[in-house]
Amino acid sequence: MSKKQILLNAFQMNCVGHIQHGLWTHPQDRSIFFNDLDYWTSLARTLERYLFDGIFIADIFGYYDVYKGNVDITLKESVQLPTNDPWTLVSGMAAVTNNLGLGITATIRAENPYAFARRVSSLDHLTKGRLGWNIVTGYSDSGARGLGYGELEKHDERYDRADEFMEVVYKLWEGSWADDAVVVDRTRRVYARPDRVRAIEHNGAYYKSNAIHGSSPSPQRTPLLFQAGASDRGRAFAGKHAEAAFISAPTIERARELSRKIRKAAIDAGRKADDVKVFAGLAVVVAATQKVAREKFDEYLKYANPEANLTHFSASVGIDFSKFDLDAPIDYGVSNYIQTSSEYAAERRFTVRDLLREKALSSHYHVIVGDAAQAASEIERWIDEGELDGVNLSRVVVPGSWEDFGQLVIPELQNRGRFKTAYGEGTLRHKVFGYDRLQDNHPAARYRFA
Amino acid sequence: MSKKQILLNAFQMNCVGHIQHGLWTHPQDRSIFFNDLDYWTSLARTLERYLFDGIFIADIFGYYDVYKGNVDITLKESVQLPTNDPWTLVSGMAAVTNNLGLGITATIRAENPYAFARRVSSLDHLTKGRLGWNIVTGYSDSGARGLGYGELEKHDERYDRADEFMEVVYKLWEGSWADDAVVVDRTRRVYARPDRVRAIEHNGAYYKSNAIHGSSPSPQRTPLLFQAGASDRGRAFAGKHAEAAFISAPTIERARELSRKIRKAAIDAGRKADDVKVFAGLAVVVAATQKVAREKFDEYLKYANPEANLTHFSASVGIDFSKFDLDAPIDYGVSNYIQTSSEYAAERRFTVRDLLREKALSSHYHVIVGDAAQAASEIERWIDEGELDGVNLSRVVVPGSWEDFGQLVIPELQNRGRFKTAYGEGTLRHKVFGYDRLQDNHPAARYRFA
């Protein structure tokens, strides 16, 4: 049996501090240039040179104001504030690449589905089918205040709304224009055939839309769908809609458990276990030797800011850790999130001091440190024992972490037959799954133009 | 007194047929490639080579379904259907240019102001301050149905909403982050100063937003503001907000009348007459000699489709002209729009046959036909006698019409001292007005961070 090919995304955000906080102060880190288009086009070229399958760009509306009840550390360390719109980057990066997938996060609560569907189709056209969409329902109270909804909806209601939003955009992407609608016949003067185009009809609980989709069918129609829901309701949503699920797991065991749950959710939704590619977030610090890699890690630690990581983590779990005594045990039971993300949580009580130590470099992902062979072996182990398909590789310093990985780890994975040596053909979906359009077992299929 | 420099935008739309309908069937017209990024990057390079001040991209939600009560001609001749999202083009065009202004239309009814403000700031950063926004309230019933609002709001209420939308985005762009908020001090570990960033407060009739703006101050903060409102209420809005107004006038006399009205509206709003640059839409068919230009025009006419122009015009004025006898006089009094846009309307009754003849090439703009000297003289006359600042140059064939203009008319205007020979410095606003940020007499100024 041939070994499973490992899928690889660079995990990025249109901001300074993304996951490994404080590293913007490192002399080699270029994240402070995120406002510049050159930073993004240069990065896109680099990732394509190393054959990354895609760049996956997170996003958030709102900001981290739980820790100490303010945004002081958030702003001083630029913990995802400011964060610019990731959709604005797509055509710029597409202009300098040919194969790199462009997976972009959009928050349903911020979008009108008719306008959003057109934006996505436009970009799928411009990228010749390289677009992915990471579906987010939105979880920040400050984001809800900014977007004007006051209080966040209850968790499950957010997913009900998201399910309906998907229905609207599926109707627009899959059902408004037939495949043979656009004929571009100059002699007969027929750009598109009126009998092959129709207005969608949607009058639901959250959304109304009754019109022809503004864009003609793009290469993928529906973009490649990513999702990262961690709750049971979120996983049910992912099982129904997602073609790629992104998980956050501190251990391989936890990754395997989450991967199995997601694949079960897909099966429960009438799809196949491998219709969803599962990606884990990882960081890798790699160098020519194990010793140099460890030195590099220790050097990074000097620039990291555990309090900034704790600021991010406090908002993620909704607990202001500044109120705890450094050595007092925390009742982690209050947050399901902590139980799922912390090695400490599964076995024992932990303290803020534990958290600060654990989160010295990152509040979220496992960090692999080693030479190329070690890093490759560890990644293989995550993929195989974790029952994963790919890695969302977060950055410690940018673009250094991805450069190091491309120069050292990718050739090693290629030698082991675990990583492609050239891009596949066609659209992003074709590269990942071997077909351009969603299959019949996907819920979008029922809205196709008959 | 030195002669007034003429400002010049290419007037474009992310679709096939924009103003001169039917020309997509011309063998040299490339508008059918509008789905491709290359079409746009190539066009942006061309426009910058000829020193166009900007590309101004129109947009619409919805489509033209008034003529015969259907979209048959609209689809067959691709009369602005499909139309893709123009915002998706910005970073792609910015990646291959350094000076070209990028003026993009957004419809207020389709946008959440908090999300929109961030998108605009992100693009103003990426383009280093080359962004313009053409403010549109939305006028299509089909667009309203697509966006889920059912019936359009009454005309004046749309502008009330738009005024409040502007208030929200001004607060975000001008008032959330102080100029000295972002310090990027790696040694002291201060990316931004918390005391120089604040949440805006807005709780109005149409919008609520109470949060910190997601983006730090971009080069222009508020993008250069375009507006094209033709009603009294629309002009009052333009007089208050716009830095560039775009008018549609069939004659120089009408252009002058509209220009004076807009400048009066600016003065009424406490601004100066020349705080608003007035652009007229024009098309130019130019060639080496007058004779060849006329032949070129006649050749274009063979590909033009008057019925497609009438389809566009029917929707613009809300009258289904297919119901009229070809030679029966039309009571043009039903539509103020016809009075303002048709040479026929001012003086006498007209028929559908008149309309078809008048609109053989275009339903909207005056077409200048001649050699370089004639075209330059005619443009000078429009600018000087029409009391205008610039031209939005629509295309008959794309990119041929702009290429012809760049090769023949621009050198002639340069020889006459009416067109720059190099780009000015800095942001789009700096190039047009000599300053980067809105001045104190603009309503946005009152929301500045104190």
CSV table of C-alpha atoms in Angstrom, one decimal, chain A residues 14 16 21-38 40-41 59-63 71-73 75-78 80-96 109-115 118-123 125-128 142-143 145-150 177 182 184-187 189-195 197 199 208-217 302-305, chain B residues 14 16 21-38 40-41 59-63 71-73 75-78 80-96 109-115 118-123 125-128 142-143 145-150 177 182 184-187 189-195 197 199 208-217 302-305:
chain,number,residue,atom,x,y,z
A,14,ASN,CA,-3.9,39.2,8.1
A,16,VAL,CA,0.8,40.7,13.3
A,21,HIS,CA,2.4,35.7,20.3
A,22,GLY,CA,5.2,38.1,21.0
A,23,LEU,CA,7.4,36.9,18.1
A,24,TRP,CA,6.8,40.1,16.2
A,25,THR,CA,9.6,41.5,18.3
A,26,HIS,CA,12.0,39.0,16.8
A,27,PRO,CA,14.4,40.8,14.3
A,28,GLN,CA,13.7,38.2,11.6
A,29,ASP,CA,9.9,38.3,11.9
A,30,ARG,CA,8.2,40.3,9.1
A,31,SER,CA,4.6,40.1,10.3
A,32,ILE,CA,4.6,43.8,11.1
A,33,PHE,CA,4.5,44.4,7.3
A,34,PHE,CA,1.1,42.7,7.0
A,35,ASN,CA,-0.4,45.9,5.7
A,36,ASP,CA,1.8,45.8,2.6
A,37,LEU,CA,0.8,43.8,-0.5
A,38,ASP,CA,4.5,42.9,-1.2
A,40,TRP,CA,1.6,38.8,0.7
A,41,THR,CA,2.8,38.4,-2.9
A,59,ASP,CA,-10.0,35.8,10.5
A,60,ILE,CA,-11.9,37.4,13.4
A,61,PHE,CA,-14.3,40.2,13.9
A,62,GLY,CA,-13.8,41.6,17.4
A,63,TYR,CA,-10.8,41.3,19.7
A,71,VAL,CA,-7.3,45.3,25.4
A,72,ASP,CA,-3.9,46.6,26.8
A,73,ILE,CA,-1.9,43.4,26.1
A,75,LEU,CA,-2.8,46.1,21.5
A,76,LYS,CA,0.7,46.2,22.9
A,77,GLU,CA,1.6,42.8,21.5
A,78,SER,CA,-0.8,43.1,18.6
A,80,GLN,CA,-4.8,39.7,16.3
A,81,LEU,CA,-5.6,43.4,16.6
A,82,PRO,CA,-5.5,45.1,14.1
A,83,THR,CA,-6.6,42.3,11.8
A,84,ASN,CA,-7.3,43.2,8.2
A,85,ASP,CA,-9.9,41.6,5.8
A,86,PRO,CA,-8.3,38.4,4.3
A,87,TRP,CA,-10.5,38.5,1.2
A,88,THR,CA,-8.7,41.6,0.0
A,89,LEU,CA,-5.5,39.5,-0.4
A,90,VAL,CA,-6.8,36.9,-2.9
A,91,SER,CA,-6.4,38.5,-6.3
A,92,GLY,CA,-3.0,39.9,-5.3
A,93,MET,CA,-1.7,36.5,-4.3
A,94,ALA,CA,-3.4,34.9,-7.3
A,95,ALA,CA,-1.7,37.4,-9.7
A,96,VAL,CA,1.7,36.0,-8.8
A,109,ARG,CA,-22.8,37.0,10.7
A,110,ALA,CA,-21.0,39.7,8.8
A,111,GLU,CA,-22.2,38.7,5.3
A,112,ASN,CA,-25.3,39.1,3.2
A,113,PRO,CA,-25.5,35.8,1.4
A,114,TYR,CA,-26.4,37.2,-2.0
A,115,ALA,CA,-23.5,39.6,-2.0
A,118,ARG,CA,-21.1,36.8,-5.8
A,119,ARG,CA,-17.8,37.8,-4.2
A,120,VAL,CA,-16.8,34.2,-3.8
A,121,SER,CA,-17.8,33.3,-7.4
A,122,SER,CA,-15.9,36.3,-8.7
A,123,LEU,CA,-12.8,35.1,-6.8
A,125,HIS,CA,-13.2,32.8,-11.5
A,126,LEU,CA,-10.2,35.1,-11.0
A,127,THR,CA,-8.2,32.3,-9.3
A,128,LYS,CA,-9.3,29.7,-11.9
A,142,SER,CA,-16.9,42.5,20.8
A,143,GLY,CA,-17.3,41.4,17.1
A,145,ARG,CA,-21.0,44.7,19.1
A,146,GLY,CA,-19.0,46.0,16.1
A,147,LEU,CA,-21.3,44.2,13.6
A,148,GLY,CA,-24.3,45.7,15.4
A,149,TYR,CA,-26.0,42.6,16.8
A,150,GLY,CA,-25.4,43.4,20.4
A,177,TRP,CA,-27.1,29.1,-13.9
A,182,VAL,CA,-23.0,30.7,-21.0
A,184,VAL,CA,-20.5,33.2,-25.8
A,185,ASP,CA,-21.6,32.8,-29.4
A,186,ARG,CA,-20.7,36.1,-31.2
A,187,THR,CA,-22.2,35.1,-34.5
A,189,ARG,CA,-25.3,37.1,-30.6
A,190,VAL,CA,-25.9,34.9,-27.6
A,191,TYR,CA,-23.7,35.4,-24.6
A,192,ALA,CA,-26.0,33.4,-22.3
A,193,ARG,CA,-29.2,31.4,-22.9
A,194,PRO,CA,-32.1,32.8,-21.0
A,195,ASP,CA,-33.8,29.4,-20.7
A,197,VAL,CA,-30.7,30.8,-16.1
A,199,ALA,CA,-33.8,33.2,-10.1
A,208,LYS,CA,-34.6,35.9,1.9
A,209,SER,CA,-33.1,35.8,-1.5
A,210,ASN,CA,-35.1,35.7,-4.8
A,211,ALA,CA,-33.0,36.6,-7.7
A,212,ILE,CA,-30.6,35.4,-10.4
A,213,HIS,CA,-27.0,34.9,-9.1
A,214,GLY,CA,-24.8,37.8,-10.2
A,215,SER,CA,-22.0,35.6,-11.5
A,216,SER,CA,-21.9,32.8,-14.0
A,217,PRO,CA,-20.7,29.4,-12.9
A,302,LYS,CA,13.1,34.9,24.4
A,303,TYR,CA,10.8,36.9,22.2
A,304,ALA,CA,7.6,35.1,23.0
A,305,ASN,CA,5.3,36.6,25.5
B,14,ASN,CA,-16.7,43.8,-13.9
B,16,VAL,CA,-19.2,42.1,-20.5
B,21,HIS,CA,-24.1,47.3,-25.6
B,22,GLY,CA,-23.6,44.6,-28.2
B,23,LEU,CA,-19.9,45.4,-28.8
B,24,TRP,CA,-18.9,42.2,-27.1
B,25,THR,CA,-19.5,40.6,-30.5
B,26,HIS,CA,-16.8,42.8,-32.1
B,27,PRO,CA,-13.7,40.6,-32.9
B,28,GLN,CA,-11.3,43.0,-31.1
B,29,ASP,CA,-13.4,43.4,-28.0
B,30,ARG,CA,-12.0,41.4,-25.0
B,31,SER,CA,-14.8,42.1,-22.4
B,32,ILE,CA,-15.8,38.4,-22.6
B,33,PHE,CA,-12.6,37.7,-20.7
B,34,PHE,CA,-13.7,39.7,-17.6
B,35,ASN,CA,-13.7,36.5,-15.5
B,36,ASP,CA,-9.9,36.3,-15.9
B,37,LEU,CA,-7.4,38.1,-13.7
B,38,ASP,CA,-5.1,38.6,-16.7
B,40,TRP,CA,-7.6,43.1,-15.4
B,41,THR,CA,-3.9,43.1,-14.6
B,59,ASP,CA,-21.3,47.9,-10.0
B,60,ILE,CA,-24.9,46.8,-9.6
B,61,PHE,CA,-26.8,44.3,-7.6
B,62,GLY,CA,-29.7,43.0,-9.6
B,63,TYR,CA,-30.3,43.2,-13.4
B,71,VAL,CA,-34.1,39.2,-18.9
B,72,ASP,CA,-33.9,37.7,-22.4
B,73,ILE,CA,-32.0,40.5,-24.1
B,75,LEU,CA,-28.6,37.7,-20.9
B,76,LYS,CA,-28.2,37.3,-24.7
B,77,GLU,CA,-26.3,40.5,-25.0
B,78,SER,CA,-24.9,40.3,-21.5
B,80,GLN,CA,-24.4,43.9,-17.1
B,81,LEU,CA,-25.4,40.3,-16.3
B,82,PRO,CA,-23.4,38.5,-15.1
B,83,THR,CA,-21.6,41.2,-13.2
B,84,ASN,CA,-18.8,40.2,-10.7
B,85,ASP,CA,-17.8,41.9,-7.5
B,86,PRO,CA,-15.4,44.8,-8.4
B,87,TRP,CA,-13.7,44.8,-4.9
B,88,THR,CA,-12.1,41.4,-5.7
B,89,LEU,CA,-10.0,43.1,-8.5
B,90,VAL,CA,-8.3,45.6,-6.3
B,91,SER,CA,-5.2,43.8,-4.9
B,92,GLY,CA,-4.6,42.0,-8.3
B,93,MET,CA,-4.5,45.3,-10.1
B,94,ALA,CA,-2.5,46.9,-7.3
B,95,ALA,CA,0.1,44.2,-7.5
B,96,VAL,CA,1.1,45.3,-11.1
B,109,ARG,CA,-27.7,48.2,1.2
B,110,ALA,CA,-25.4,45.2,0.6
B,111,GLU,CA,-22.9,46.0,3.3
B,112,ASN,CA,-22.4,45.8,7.1
B,113,PRO,CA,-20.6,49.1,7.9
B,114,TYR,CA,-18.2,47.5,10.4
B,115,ALA,CA,-17.2,44.8,8.0
B,118,ARG,CA,-12.4,47.1,7.6
B,119,ARG,CA,-12.4,45.9,4.0
B,120,VAL,CA,-11.8,49.4,2.7
B,121,SER,CA,-9.1,50.1,5.2
B,122,SER,CA,-7.4,46.9,4.3
B,123,LEU,CA,-7.4,47.8,0.6
B,125,HIS,CA,-3.3,49.8,3.2
B,126,LEU,CA,-2.5,47.3,0.4
B,127,THR,CA,-2.7,49.9,-2.3
B,128,LYS,CA,-0.7,52.5,-0.3
B,142,SER,CA,-34.3,42.7,-8.5
B,143,GLY,CA,-31.2,43.7,-6.4
B,145,ARG,CA,-35.0,40.9,-3.9
B,146,GLY,CA,-31.6,39.2,-4.2
B,147,LEU,CA,-30.3,41.0,-1.1
B,148,GLY,CA,-33.4,40.0,0.8
B,149,TYR,CA,-35.0,43.4,1.4
B,150,GLY,CA,-38.1,42.7,-0.7
B,177,TRP,CA,-7.2,54.9,16.2
B,182,VAL,CA,0.7,52.4,16.1
B,184,VAL,CA,5.9,49.3,16.4
B,185,ASP,CA,8.5,49.5,19.1
B,186,ARG,CA,10.1,46.1,19.3
B,187,THR,CA,12.5,47.0,22.1
B,189,ARG,CA,7.3,45.7,23.2
B,190,VAL,CA,4.6,48.2,22.1
B,191,TYR,CA,3.0,47.6,18.7
B,192,ALA,CA,0.1,50.0,19.5
B,193,ARG,CA,-0.6,52.3,22.4
B,194,PRO,CA,-3.8,51.3,24.2
B,195,ASP,CA,-4.5,54.9,25.3
B,197,VAL,CA,-7.2,53.4,20.5
B,199,ALA,CA,-14.2,51.8,20.5
B,208,LYS,CA,-25.4,50.0,15.6
B,209,SER,CA,-21.6,49.6,16.0
B,210,ASN,CA,-19.7,49.8,19.3
B,211,ALA,CA,-16.2,48.5,18.9
B,212,ILE,CA,-12.7,49.3,17.9
B,213,HIS,CA,-12.1,49.5,14.2
B,214,GLY,CA,-10.4,46.3,13.0
B,215,SER,CA,-7.7,48.0,11.0
B,216,SER,CA,-5.1,50.6,11.9
B,217,PRO,CA,-5.2,54.0,10.1
B,302,LYS,CA,-22.5,47.2,-37.0
B,303,TYR,CA,-21.8,45.3,-33.8
B,304,ALA,CA,-23.8,47.6,-31.5
B,305,ASN,CA,-27.3,46.5,-30.5
